[in-house]
Amino acid sequence: MEETFVPFRGIKNDVNGRLLCYKQDWIGGFRAGVRILAPTTYIFFASAIPVISFGEQLERNTGGTLTAVQTLASTALCGIFHSILGGQPLLILGVAEPTVLMYTFMFDFAKYRKDLGQKLFLAWTGWVCVWTAILLFLLAILGACSIINRFTRLAGELFGLLIAMLFMQQAIRGVLEEFGNPQRENSNQTALEPSWRFGNGMFALVLSFGLLFTALKSRKARSWRYGTGWLRGLIADYGVPLMVLLWTAVSYIPAHDVPRGIPRRLFSPNPWSRGAYSNWTVVNEMLYVPPLYIVGAFIPATMIAVLYYFDHSVASQLAQQKEFNLKKPASYHHDLLLLGFLVIVCGLIGIPPSNGVIPQSPMHTKSLATLKHQLLRNKLVSTARKSMSKKSNLSQLYRNMQEAYNKMQTPLAYQIPSALGLKELKESTIQLASSTGYIDAPVDETIFDVDKDIDDLLPVEVKEQRLSNLLQALMVGVCVAAMPLLKKIPTSVLWGYFAFMAIESLPGNQFWERILLLFTAPSRRYKVLEEYHATFIETVPFKTIAIFTVFQTVYLLVCFGITWIPLVGVLFPLLIMLLVPVRQYFLPKFFKGAHLQDLDAAEYEEASAVSYSMAFADQDIQVRTTNIDGGEILDEFITKSRGEIRHMQSLEATTSTPSLDDVKPSFSPQMAWRAYSPHVSQLRMELSPKVPGEELQLKQTPSPGPSTLVGQSSHAPSPC
C-alpha cells in the first residue's frame, strides 16, 4: 500500500479502486449459488455466539444497562452497513472483547459520580462516541492507515494472543461463577442452595468441556477415517453450531429432576419488553450531561480511537494476507472513515460500537478460500474426466484443465488476468505417465487420480464477494427477534464456546509456537524440523529465539495485567500501539538485524519438512506421495488464526524423471530454490537419530518464493 499523508488522497484511492469491482462483488456472490451458505453459516455462528456472550458479560458489568440485545443490534447494524458501503467486504464487524472492557471501565467510573450515575451513563458514552468518531475521521483523512505495514508480527500476534487470553479468561471466570450466587437472582430460590449451586457448577463443567471437546473434534472431521466424504464435510462446516444445539439439548435432559434455574441460562430482556428499548432515545439525554464530563469524554475517546484504529486495521490486514492471493484492492482509509460514522450512529442510539474483529475476519476469508477451492475443483474434475474419455494424453489433459481454470477466473477492468495458473504436475505423475512406454500415451486414473491429484494443482484463491458478509449480518439481526429462543442456551455452553474460540486462534500464531518451542526438550527439538516450520527455526540461534520470546511474553503479561486495574486498564491500547516504535527503534539495539528480520518477518515463510526415517529414503515414489482429500487439504488452513497459509511442499523425488515441458505453460509459477542453511544443517546432524552404516542425505527443497534466509548474498528469482 502506498504511504501517502496527503489529506483525502488515501480515501480517494480506496473509493476509486473498489468502485471498479463493486458490481462484480455482488455478481460473484450470487453466482456461487447455495454454496455461499456454508461460509455464511460458519461465520455467522463465529460472530453471533461471542456477541451474545459479550452481551451477557456487559449485562452483569453494567447492572443491566447493556444486554445481548444491544450487542446483537450493533453487530447486525454495523455489519449490514459495512457489507454494502464498506471497501473490504471480507472484514467482519462485531462487538469485541476490548470494547466490553472499555465500556466496563467507563461504567465503573460513571456509577460513582452523582452528576452522572447509571442514569446518564449511556448519554455520556454517546459523547465518548462522538469524540471517538471525530478522531477516526482525522486519522482516515490524514492517511494514518498508510503506516499499517509497520504493524509487524510482533504487534499483530501479541494482540491476537491477548484477545485469546481475554477469551479464555472470560471462559474460566464464567465457569467459576456457575458455582457462585448470581447477584440478579433471588437468594431464596432452591437452585441457589449450597448443594444445588455445587451441582449447577459441576453440570456447567460437563456442558462447557463437552462443547469445547466436541467442537474441536468436529472442526477436524474431514480427516476422520469414518463416514462418507459429504458427511465429513458437513460436520466440518456445520459441526460447531450443531454442537451448540446438541449441548443445549443435553442441558434439558435432567429438567424434571433438578430445581428450576439449573443449569443457568442466558439472561436478557426481550427487545419488546418494557424498558428494553429506552437506550434508542438516549440522544435526547445527551444535553443533560454536565459540560465538564462532555469535555472529559475526550480521554476515553482517545483510547477507544487508538484501539479501533489498530484493531480495525489489523483485522482487515489479516483478512487479506498476501498468501490468500486476493485480486481486489485494500480499503483501509475508506473503511476507517465509515467506521467513524458507524461509531456516531451507535453512540446516538445507546449501543456499543462494532469494529473489525479477530479472529472472525481471517476466518471469513479462509472459509471463502474453501468455497473457491470447491468451485474450481468441481469444474476441473469434470474437465479431467471428459478429457480422459477422449483418450487425451497427460499434456492435453493438463492444457484442458488450464483452459477450464482460466475460464473460471474473472479479470477485473483495472487488472491484468491472474498469473497464478495451475501448479505444476507432480514428478510422480510424470514418472507414471512415462512408465507406460511413451509420454504421449492416453492417460487414465491409474496415472492421474482425478479425485486426489487435482487438489495438488489448485492454487489458494478466495471467493471475494459481499453476499456472505451481508447475509451473516442479517442473520445476526434476526437473533434480536429470536431472543426468547436464545435465552434457552445455557451460559455454560457460551463459556465453552469462548474457550473454543481462544484455542482455535492459537494454531498459526508464530508467537505461540515459539512459546511451545521453549518448552520442547533439547533432545526432541529435531522433531520440529520434521514438521512444516517457520524459517527462523533454521536461521536464528535458539538463545536469540528464547530471549525474543521472553521479551514478547513479558510485554503480553503487562498488557494483560493492565486490563485488571480499574480505570488504568483503559490505557491498554496505548501499550499495543507502543510496539510500533519499540520494534523500529528499541529492539534493533539488542538483536542482530538479520535475526530480527526472520523473527519479525512480514510473511510467514516456512521450510519444508525433512524426515529422519532411514527407511523413508528407500520407499517407492508412489508410496511416498501423499494424497489428501479435497476438503481435507484446506482443513488446517481454515483453522489458522492469522490468515497465514503454511507453504506445504512434499519432498521432491530423488529418482530422475523425464521432462514434460509442453505440460508447463509459460506463465506457470516457477519454483525457486531455497538456499542451503548451515544453521539447520548443524542442527539436523546434532539432533537427528544416527543409524550405523548409513548417512542421512540432505538436499535443497523448493519453496514457493524467494528465500529470506539471512546471510545470503544472492536471491532466487521470484515467481512470474
XYZ file of C-alpha atoms in Angstrom:
720
model
C 0.000 0.000 0.000
C 1.253 3.451 -0.944
C 2.253 5.618 2.011
C 0.509 8.925 1.460
C -0.267 11.533 4.071
C -1.907 13.998 1.691
C -5.398 14.722 3.084
C -8.187 12.683 1.448
C -5.826 11.018 -1.063
C -5.962 7.634 0.660
C -9.766 7.715 0.828
C -9.973 8.763 -2.830
C -7.674 5.943 -3.941
C -9.655 3.399 -1.931
C -13.020 4.525 -3.310
C -11.774 4.592 -6.913
C -10.234 1.129 -6.584
C -13.251 -0.553 -5.018
C -15.836 1.086 -7.303
C -14.312 -0.734 -10.264
C -15.115 -4.109 -8.727
C -18.268 -3.213 -6.734
C -20.666 -4.755 -9.262
C -18.591 -7.935 -9.504
C -18.607 -8.191 -5.674
C -22.345 -8.874 -5.815
C -22.421 -10.912 -9.024
C -19.721 -13.249 -7.710
C -21.690 -13.902 -4.527
C -24.942 -14.758 -6.306
C -23.162 -16.948 -8.878
C -21.869 -19.150 -6.063
C -25.449 -20.303 -5.501
C -26.388 -22.220 -2.379
C -22.716 -22.988 -1.691
C -22.384 -19.459 -0.289
C -24.459 -20.619 2.697
C -21.626 -22.766 4.100
C -19.165 -19.884 4.769
C -22.112 -17.632 5.690
C -23.390 -20.003 8.384
C -19.881 -20.711 9.640
C -19.004 -17.049 10.134
C -22.494 -16.238 11.478
C -22.034 -18.578 14.428
C -18.424 -17.464 14.874
C -19.706 -13.889 15.115
C -23.075 -14.249 16.874
C -22.169 -16.582 19.746
C -19.309 -14.395 21.109
C -21.524 -11.305 20.726
C -24.244 -12.997 22.785
C -21.645 -13.898 25.397
C -20.334 -10.314 25.430
C -23.903 -9.140 25.976
C -24.183 -11.491 28.948
C -20.888 -10.095 30.260
C -21.984 -6.475 29.760
C -25.321 -7.166 31.421
C -23.519 -8.206 34.590
C -20.845 -5.500 34.412
C -23.267 -2.606 33.750
C -26.125 -3.624 36.018
C -28.411 -4.464 33.091
C -27.888 -1.155 31.263
C -26.488 -3.012 28.254
C -27.522 -6.548 27.306
C -27.229 -9.036 24.467
C -29.997 -7.154 22.645
C -27.716 -4.120 22.259
C -24.605 -6.099 21.268
C -26.538 -8.086 18.656
C -28.195 -4.931 17.314
C -24.831 -3.195 16.989
C -23.196 -6.152 15.235
C -26.109 -6.500 12.796
C -26.421 -2.765 12.071
C -22.709 -2.171 11.516
C -22.317 -5.416 9.558
C -25.125 -4.530 7.144
C -23.781 -1.025 6.508
C -20.210 -2.271 6.060
C -21.166 -5.102 3.692
C -22.944 -2.591 1.430
C -20.864 0.573 1.796
C -17.519 -0.737 3.098
C -14.448 -1.130 0.962
C -13.206 -4.565 2.113
C -16.184 -6.961 2.341
C -14.030 -9.733 3.812
C -13.767 -7.702 7.037
C -16.257 -8.816 9.709
C -17.550 -6.218 12.181
C -18.791 -7.013 15.664
C -18.726 -6.016 19.314
C -15.330 -7.202 20.551
C -13.878 -8.060 23.961
C -11.777 -4.843 24.120
C -14.975 -2.812 23.616
C -16.579 -4.704 26.508
C -13.573 -3.870 28.674
C -13.701 -0.179 27.737
C -17.430 0.077 28.479
C -16.913 -1.733 31.790
C -14.201 0.754 32.781
C -16.408 3.698 31.809
C -19.386 2.315 33.743
C -17.253 1.809 36.867
C -16.207 5.457 36.557
C -19.696 6.846 35.918
C -21.698 4.931 38.510
C -19.899 6.607 41.431
C -20.454 10.126 40.084
C -23.597 11.753 41.453
C -23.974 14.030 38.455
C -23.647 11.068 36.070
C -24.543 7.748 37.629
C -26.161 4.841 35.835
C -28.968 7.095 34.556
C -26.702 9.245 32.357
C -24.130 6.544 31.606
C -25.346 5.889 28.042
C -25.727 9.617 27.385
C -22.107 10.163 28.453
C -20.887 7.241 26.304
C -22.746 8.945 23.447
C -20.360 11.894 23.822
C -17.433 9.456 24.036
C -18.548 8.003 20.689
C -18.810 11.481 19.158
C -15.228 12.311 20.175
C -14.075 8.857 19.006
C -15.669 9.373 15.586
C -14.012 12.783 15.188
C -10.604 11.246 15.897
C -11.274 8.387 13.445
C -12.280 10.928 10.786
C -8.983 12.758 11.271
C -6.963 9.535 11.115
C -8.702 8.449 7.902
C -8.481 11.871 6.217
C -4.803 12.388 7.079
C -3.801 8.945 5.779
C -2.821 7.365 9.095
C -3.613 3.915 7.668
C -0.596 4.298 5.382
C 1.586 3.022 8.210
C -0.369 -0.230 8.523
C 2.621 -2.124 7.121
C 4.617 -1.076 10.176
C 2.339 -3.229 12.323
C 4.627 -6.226 12.129
C 4.090 -9.713 13.509
C 5.346 -8.524 16.888
C 2.307 -6.291 17.433
C -0.253 -8.305 15.478
C 0.475 -11.672 17.067
C 0.820 -10.221 20.549
C -2.563 -8.548 20.171
C -4.054 -11.771 18.809
C -2.743 -13.743 21.778
C -4.037 -11.045 24.145
C -7.512 -11.481 22.643
C -7.192 -15.264 23.082
C -6.218 -14.752 26.738
C -9.219 -12.466 27.286
C -11.483 -15.093 25.712
C -10.051 -17.830 27.913
C -10.171 -15.591 30.984
C -13.877 -14.984 30.452
C -14.467 -18.708 29.917
C -12.730 -19.625 33.193
C -14.377 -16.789 35.106
C -17.795 -17.736 33.749
C -17.437 -21.400 34.734
C -16.287 -20.467 38.251
C -19.257 -18.132 38.650
C -21.555 -21.078 37.930
C -20.637 -22.307 41.443
C -21.485 -18.942 42.992
C -24.621 -16.990 43.816
C -25.662 -14.689 40.941
C -26.434 -11.165 42.093
C -29.561 -10.741 39.970
C -31.320 -13.860 41.323
C -33.496 -14.264 44.402
C -31.289 -15.886 47.030
C -34.270 -17.815 48.442
C -34.589 -20.000 45.342
C -33.998 -23.727 45.809
C -31.485 -23.683 42.947
C -29.271 -21.303 44.954
C -28.916 -23.551 47.997
C -25.268 -24.572 48.542
C -25.750 -28.187 47.444
C -27.621 -27.212 44.278
C -25.098 -24.471 43.491
C -22.380 -27.096 43.544
C -24.479 -29.358 41.352
C -25.040 -26.491 38.912
C -21.308 -25.841 38.788
C -20.476 -29.482 38.071
C -23.145 -29.661 35.371
C -21.697 -26.455 33.897
C -18.278 -28.128 33.721
C -19.790 -31.037 31.789
C -21.562 -28.729 29.332
C -18.567 -26.395 28.874
C -15.956 -29.085 28.369
C -18.377 -31.153 26.308
C -18.932 -28.259 23.908
C -15.205 -27.465 23.807
C -14.117 -31.060 23.112
C -16.756 -31.878 20.501
C -16.361 -28.525 18.718
C -12.601 -29.016 18.381
C -13.102 -32.566 17.122
C -15.789 -31.599 14.622
C -13.523 -28.995 13.000
C -11.178 -31.856 12.049
C -13.953 -34.039 10.651
C -12.542 -34.011 7.115
C -9.568 -36.072 8.276
C -11.707 -38.692 10.031
C -11.364 -42.300 8.906
C -15.079 -42.995 9.125
C -18.075 -41.716 7.218
C -18.541 -40.654 3.629
C -16.869 -37.551 2.227
C -20.041 -35.445 2.141
C -20.859 -36.341 5.764
C -17.369 -35.459 6.988
C -17.529 -32.185 5.052
C -20.957 -31.396 6.513
C -19.725 -31.962 10.070
C -16.582 -29.901 9.463
C -18.570 -26.973 8.023
C -21.521 -27.005 10.412
C -20.214 -29.041 13.352
C -19.628 -26.154 15.766
C -23.173 -24.718 15.604
C -24.536 -28.266 15.714
C -22.547 -28.884 18.898
C -24.090 -25.754 20.452
C -27.545 -27.143 19.667
C -26.557 -30.612 20.884
C -25.299 -29.485 24.284
C -28.235 -27.117 24.687
C -30.480 -30.154 24.186
C -28.384 -32.146 26.687
C -28.965 -29.415 29.271
C -32.698 -30.232 29.219
C -32.254 -33.949 29.970
C -32.411 -33.596 33.788
C -35.047 -30.821 33.625
C -37.595 -32.807 35.691
C -35.067 -33.893 38.341
C -33.488 -30.547 39.255
C -34.916 -27.245 40.506
C -35.829 -24.512 38.049
C -32.731 -22.455 37.197
C -30.329 -25.375 36.774
C -28.422 -25.008 34.580
C -28.366 -21.233 34.381
C -29.292 -19.794 31.022
C -28.725 -16.593 29.103
C -30.392 -13.657 30.815
C -31.561 -10.790 28.637
C -34.793 -8.813 28.235
C -36.731 -9.268 25.038
C -36.327 -6.340 22.624
C -40.036 -5.512 23.004
C -40.022 -5.689 26.818
C -40.810 -2.529 28.763
C -37.633 -0.521 29.292
C -35.568 -2.659 26.913
C -35.717 -0.005 24.201
C -35.044 3.072 26.355
C -31.480 3.277 25.031
C -32.730 4.005 21.490
C -33.664 7.564 22.571
C -30.505 8.290 24.556
C -29.729 11.193 22.202
C -32.439 13.165 23.992
C -30.493 12.897 27.270
C -27.066 13.859 25.942
C -27.665 17.560 26.605
C -28.183 16.785 30.312
C -24.589 15.598 30.678
C -22.536 18.245 32.577
C -20.118 20.179 30.291
C -17.121 19.009 32.330
C -17.897 15.375 31.512
C -18.574 16.211 27.852
C -15.032 17.591 27.598
C -13.665 14.792 29.788
C -15.161 12.219 27.424
C -12.266 13.038 25.110
C -9.914 10.996 27.336
C -11.622 7.576 26.986
C -12.456 8.507 23.387
C -8.737 8.784 22.642
C -8.154 5.285 23.984
C -11.076 3.850 22.029
C -9.981 5.620 18.822
C -6.475 4.168 19.171
C -7.965 0.751 19.882
C -10.314 0.858 16.890
C -7.637 2.232 14.585
C -5.341 -0.644 15.480
C -7.930 -3.421 15.820
C -9.881 -2.462 12.687
C -6.766 -2.092 10.543
C -5.075 -5.271 11.769
C -8.287 -7.315 11.360
C -8.522 -6.048 7.784
C -4.832 -6.768 7.222
C -5.191 -10.349 8.461
C -8.247 -10.873 6.263
C -6.211 -10.035 3.147
C -2.808 -11.610 3.699
C -0.616 -11.999 0.605
C -0.896 -15.773 0.866
C -4.619 -15.508 0.065
C -3.739 -14.206 -3.429
C -6.550 -11.630 -3.368
C -7.154 -9.796 -6.638
C -9.096 -6.780 -5.409
C -7.516 -3.758 -3.709
C -7.476 -2.951 0.005
C -9.519 -0.122 1.510
C -8.047 0.839 4.865
C -8.716 4.609 4.755
C -12.285 4.366 3.462
C -13.198 1.632 5.950
C -11.819 3.671 8.852
C -13.860 6.676 7.695
C -17.002 4.531 7.519
C -16.229 3.164 10.975
C -16.284 6.725 12.312
C -19.833 7.229 11.014
C -20.934 3.878 12.470
C -19.476 4.803 15.875
C -21.529 8.022 15.908
C -24.717 6.162 14.983
C -24.144 3.557 17.707
C -23.409 6.225 20.304
C -26.557 8.208 19.499
C -28.823 5.179 19.903
C -27.087 3.922 23.043
C -25.462 0.701 21.842
C -21.775 -0.262 21.995
C -19.985 0.280 18.640
C -18.714 -2.550 16.479
C -15.362 -2.721 14.719
C -13.278 -5.229 12.758
C -12.858 -8.358 14.848
C -10.176 -11.018 15.244
C -10.226 -13.970 14.596
C -13.573 -13.789 12.762
C -12.233 -11.690 9.857
C -9.439 -14.076 8.777
C -11.802 -16.986 9.489
C -14.204 -15.455 6.960
C -11.501 -15.270 4.293
C -10.426 -18.856 4.944
C -13.969 -20.156 4.618
C -14.301 -18.319 1.281
C -10.988 -19.839 0.161
C -12.511 -23.257 0.798
C -15.577 -22.247 -1.228
C -13.400 -21.112 -4.151
C -11.415 -24.332 -3.922
C -14.591 -26.403 -4.137
C -15.934 -24.450 -7.127
C -12.650 -24.751 -9.034
C -12.242 -28.395 -8.086
C -15.696 -29.388 -9.360
C -15.014 -27.701 -12.699
C -11.584 -29.297 -13.110
C -12.806 -32.774 -12.120
C -15.493 -32.558 -14.800
C -12.938 -31.352 -17.370
C -10.428 -34.078 -16.474
C -12.958 -36.896 -16.763
C -14.172 -35.535 -20.092
C -10.572 -35.381 -21.380
C -9.887 -38.949 -20.264
C -12.985 -40.172 -22.056
C -11.492 -38.683 -25.253
C -8.202 -40.613 -24.723
C -6.147 -37.436 -24.133
C -2.515 -37.726 -23.114
C -1.126 -36.077 -19.988
C -0.083 -32.904 -21.796
C -3.502 -32.436 -23.398
C -5.221 -33.208 -20.105
C -3.217 -30.517 -18.348
C -3.911 -27.960 -21.099
C -7.643 -28.643 -20.930
C -7.671 -28.186 -17.167
C -5.665 -24.962 -17.525
C -8.218 -23.613 -20.021
C -11.094 -24.550 -17.713
C -9.298 -22.865 -14.828
C -8.811 -19.659 -16.844
C -12.491 -19.575 -17.777
C -13.383 -19.683 -14.079
C -11.370 -16.515 -13.452
C -12.998 -13.080 -13.573
C -10.462 -10.462 -14.720
C -11.249 -7.003 -13.373
C -11.357 -3.888 -15.510
C -8.252 -2.388 -13.925
C -6.286 -5.611 -13.613
C -4.472 -7.989 -15.928
C -5.609 -11.629 -15.804
C -4.335 -13.634 -12.875
C -0.820 -15.010 -13.349
C -1.304 -17.771 -10.798
C -2.421 -20.563 -13.074
C -2.428 -24.206 -12.074
C 0.543 -25.583 -10.203
C 2.936 -27.886 -11.984
C 2.273 -31.595 -12.185
C 3.974 -33.736 -9.565
C 7.051 -35.635 -10.667
C 5.451 -38.897 -9.538
C 2.594 -38.320 -12.005
C 5.004 -37.609 -14.875
C 7.041 -40.684 -13.971
C 3.954 -42.899 -14.007
C 2.966 -41.491 -17.413
C 6.435 -42.223 -18.819
C 6.423 -45.767 -17.403
C 3.758 -46.736 -19.951
C 6.430 -46.573 -22.638
C 5.942 -43.132 -24.101
C 4.757 -39.831 -22.676
C 2.005 -39.292 -25.270
C 0.038 -42.404 -24.318
C -3.612 -41.872 -23.264
C -3.836 -41.134 -19.577
C -6.227 -42.820 -17.155
C -6.903 -42.660 -13.413
C -4.112 -45.096 -12.602
C -1.725 -42.319 -13.696
C -3.715 -39.221 -12.801
C -6.128 -39.757 -9.900
C -8.792 -37.145 -10.594
C -10.262 -37.196 -7.086
C -6.903 -36.625 -5.393
C -4.319 -35.126 -7.755
C -6.396 -32.111 -8.774
C -6.150 -30.697 -5.243
C -2.368 -30.526 -5.648
C -2.732 -28.373 -8.786
C -5.045 -25.707 -7.405
C -3.506 -22.505 -6.000
C -5.065 -20.800 -2.984
C -7.737 -18.342 -4.081
C -10.632 -16.602 -2.351
C -14.204 -16.066 -3.495
C -14.188 -12.293 -2.997
C -17.775 -11.051 -2.726
C -20.145 -9.149 -0.397
C -23.084 -11.524 -0.139
C -21.769 -13.729 2.693
C -20.997 -10.686 4.859
C -24.443 -9.204 4.265
C -26.251 -12.492 4.917
C -24.400 -13.186 8.179
C -25.161 -9.647 9.404
C -28.864 -10.115 8.561
C -28.856 -13.434 10.424
C -27.365 -11.699 13.471
C -30.188 -9.154 13.214
C -32.739 -11.978 13.206
C -31.227 -13.137 16.504
C -32.556 -9.951 18.138
C -36.105 -11.020 17.354
C -35.251 -14.605 18.305
C -34.131 -13.621 21.813
C -36.722 -15.893 23.512
C -35.061 -18.862 21.790
C -31.525 -17.665 22.515
C -32.339 -17.473 26.223
C -32.674 -21.251 26.232
C -28.905 -21.598 25.674
C -27.082 -22.386 28.951
C -24.447 -19.833 29.899
C -22.014 -22.707 30.463
C -22.273 -23.580 26.740
C -21.306 -19.991 25.952
C -18.250 -20.281 28.233
C -17.263 -23.461 26.411
C -17.535 -21.626 23.104
C -15.331 -18.832 24.479
C -12.663 -21.426 25.276
C -13.095 -22.918 21.788
C -12.534 -19.512 20.167
C -9.411 -18.967 22.288
C -7.901 -22.351 21.387
C -8.975 -22.048 17.740
C -6.986 -18.818 17.392
C -3.667 -20.330 18.566
C -2.509 -22.509 15.612
C -0.618 -20.421 13.084
C 0.372 -17.799 15.653
C 4.181 -17.782 15.472
C 4.429 -16.221 18.939
C 2.512 -19.167 20.421
C 4.617 -21.681 18.505
C 7.812 -20.091 19.843
C 6.440 -20.414 23.381
C 5.875 -24.121 22.753
C 9.403 -24.384 21.351
C 10.818 -23.052 24.639
C 9.215 -25.965 26.485
C 10.437 -28.544 23.990
C 13.203 -30.767 25.374
C 16.550 -30.158 23.604
C 16.747 -33.808 22.632
C 13.356 -33.580 20.924
C 13.752 -30.308 19.021
C 14.711 -32.135 15.852
C 11.061 -33.192 15.601
C 10.160 -29.558 14.909
C 12.141 -29.837 11.680
C 10.138 -32.898 10.648
C 7.025 -30.728 10.516
C 6.348 -27.599 8.476
C 8.127 -24.926 10.408
C 8.981 -21.235 10.298
C 12.232 -20.191 8.659
C 13.673 -18.697 11.846
C 13.991 -22.241 13.266
C 16.791 -22.785 10.767
C 18.452 -19.376 10.727
C 18.251 -17.922 14.248
C 20.176 -19.341 17.255
C 17.929 -20.866 19.902
C 19.214 -18.471 22.558
C 18.134 -15.483 20.461
C 14.726 -17.073 19.875
C 14.339 -17.604 23.614
C 15.267 -14.012 24.543
C 12.940 -12.544 21.912
C 10.066 -14.790 23.028
C 10.594 -13.986 26.710
C 10.521 -10.261 25.929
C 7.293 -10.664 23.970
C 5.767 -12.805 26.741
C 6.606 -10.262 29.451
C 5.118 -7.477 27.333
C 1.978 -9.575 26.794
C 1.602 -10.186 30.531
C 1.984 -6.448 31.214
C -0.801 -5.674 28.710
C -2.969 -8.402 30.221
C -2.267 -7.215 33.760
C -3.215 -3.640 32.871
C -6.726 -4.816 31.961
C -7.189 -5.944 35.584
C -6.518 -2.499 37.059
C -9.660 -0.350 37.432
C -9.623 2.888 35.411
C -5.946 2.415 34.475
C -6.991 -0.527 32.321
C -8.370 1.918 29.780
C -4.770 2.631 28.731
C -4.006 -0.862 27.380
C -4.499 0.177 23.692
C -1.589 2.603 24.071
C 0.705 -0.266 25.056
C -0.216 -2.093 21.860
C 0.478 0.974 19.712
C 3.771 1.497 21.543
C 5.044 -1.723 19.983
C 5.495 0.069 16.643
C 8.324 2.366 17.851
C 9.617 -0.387 20.149
C 10.072 -2.648 17.126
C 11.532 0.112 14.973
C 13.990 1.745 17.379
C 14.407 -0.308 20.581
C 14.723 -3.949 19.528
C 17.422 -3.365 16.848
C 19.773 -2.309 19.670
C 19.516 -5.757 21.296
C 19.086 -8.117 18.343
C 21.001 -8.509 15.117
C 19.135 -7.059 12.176
C 19.185 -10.353 10.289
C 17.803 -12.295 13.259
C 15.157 -9.672 13.930
C 14.073 -9.750 10.316
C 13.467 -13.507 10.492
C 11.760 -13.413 13.901
C 9.513 -10.498 12.950
C 9.153 -11.066 9.220
C 6.097 -9.714 7.456
C 5.339 -13.063 5.815
C 5.137 -16.454 7.443
C 7.629 -18.294 5.291
C 8.162 -21.909 6.107
C 10.690 -24.510 5.121
C 9.558 -27.951 4.063
C 9.734 -30.860 6.425
C 12.754 -33.155 6.439
C 12.184 -36.704 7.606
C 14.741 -38.582 9.666
C 13.409 -42.039 8.835
C 16.123 -44.022 7.029
C 13.526 -46.360 5.581
C 11.727 -43.387 4.063
C 14.501 -42.831 1.530
C 14.158 -46.385 0.231
C 10.409 -46.300 -0.336
C 8.968 -46.276 -3.808
C 7.935 -42.890 -5.063
C 4.303 -43.942 -5.390
C 4.224 -44.900 -1.714
C 5.870 -41.665 -0.621
C 3.409 -39.460 -2.450
C 0.663 -38.338 -0.098
C -2.762 -37.514 -1.455
C -5.245 -35.600 0.652
C -8.978 -35.368 0.241
C -10.195 -32.224 -1.488
C -11.961 -30.951 1.586
C -9.234 -32.022 3.964
C -6.473 -30.210 2.076
C -7.700 -26.847 3.424
C -8.696 -28.163 6.837
C -5.679 -26.769 8.700
C -5.798 -23.706 6.502
C -9.303 -22.896 7.748
C -8.363 -23.110 11.396
C -5.321 -20.827 11.299
C -5.717 -17.764 13.466
C -3.984 -15.042 11.493
C -4.932 -15.861 7.950
C -1.446 -17.133 7.142
C -1.144 -20.212 4.979
C 1.694 -22.564 5.543
C 3.698 -23.375 2.418
C 3.464 -27.165 2.400
C 5.731 -28.784 -0.187
C 6.277 -32.505 -0.377
C 9.813 -33.870 -0.521
C 10.964 -33.985 -4.111
C 11.684 -37.349 -5.668
C 15.328 -38.311 -5.919
C 14.769 -40.528 -8.952
C 15.228 -38.940 -12.319
C 12.092 -38.301 -14.319
C 11.600 -37.211 -17.910
C 10.708 -33.606 -18.550
C 7.347 -32.539 -19.809
C 7.992 -29.016 -20.959
C 4.883 -28.781 -23.035
C 2.770 -29.519 -19.968
C 4.003 -26.397 -18.161
C 2.536 -23.149 -19.513
C 4.822 -20.198 -19.933
C 3.049 -18.242 -17.203
C 3.109 -21.046 -14.649
C 4.975 -20.034 -11.489
C 8.461 -21.447 -11.329
C 9.698 -22.840 -8.050
C 12.700 -21.033 -6.582
C 15.408 -22.950 -4.735
C 15.891 -22.278 -1.055
C 19.464 -21.552 -0.113
C 21.365 -24.031 1.999
C 21.356 -23.142 5.682
C 24.425 -24.041 7.752
C 22.424 -23.498 10.926
C 19.811 -26.125 10.144
C 22.461 -28.489 8.789
C 24.269 -28.419 12.084
C 21.028 -28.812 13.997
C 19.993 -31.809 11.942
C 23.351 -33.552 12.276
C 23.375 -32.983 16.041
C 19.796 -33.967 16.811
C 18.759 -36.482 14.187
C 18.884 -40.174 15.094
C 22.097 -41.884 13.978
C 21.894 -45.124 12.045
C 25.176 -47.091 11.823
C 26.456 -47.547 8.332
C 24.001 -45.101 6.819
C 24.312 -41.437 6.143
C 21.376 -39.043 6.002
C 21.083 -37.366 2.633
C 20.007 -33.734 2.752
C 19.025 -31.810 -0.317
C 17.699 -28.400 -1.163
C 13.941 -28.086 -1.116
C 11.873 -25.888 -3.410
C 9.888 -23.140 -1.737
C 7.013 -21.089 -3.107
C 9.009 -17.900 -3.274
C 12.417 -16.340 -2.867
C 14.189 -17.245 0.326
C 14.539 -14.684 3.052
C 17.192 -16.558 4.964
C 19.798 -14.221 6.367
C 23.368 -14.104 5.288
C 22.577 -14.718 1.632
C 24.212 -12.600 -0.963
C 22.038 -13.787 -3.786
C 18.358 -14.465 -4.196
C 16.413 -16.747 -6.457
C 14.131 -15.050 -8.922
C 10.569 -14.528 -7.745
C 7.663 -16.311 -9.392
C 6.272 -14.812 -12.544
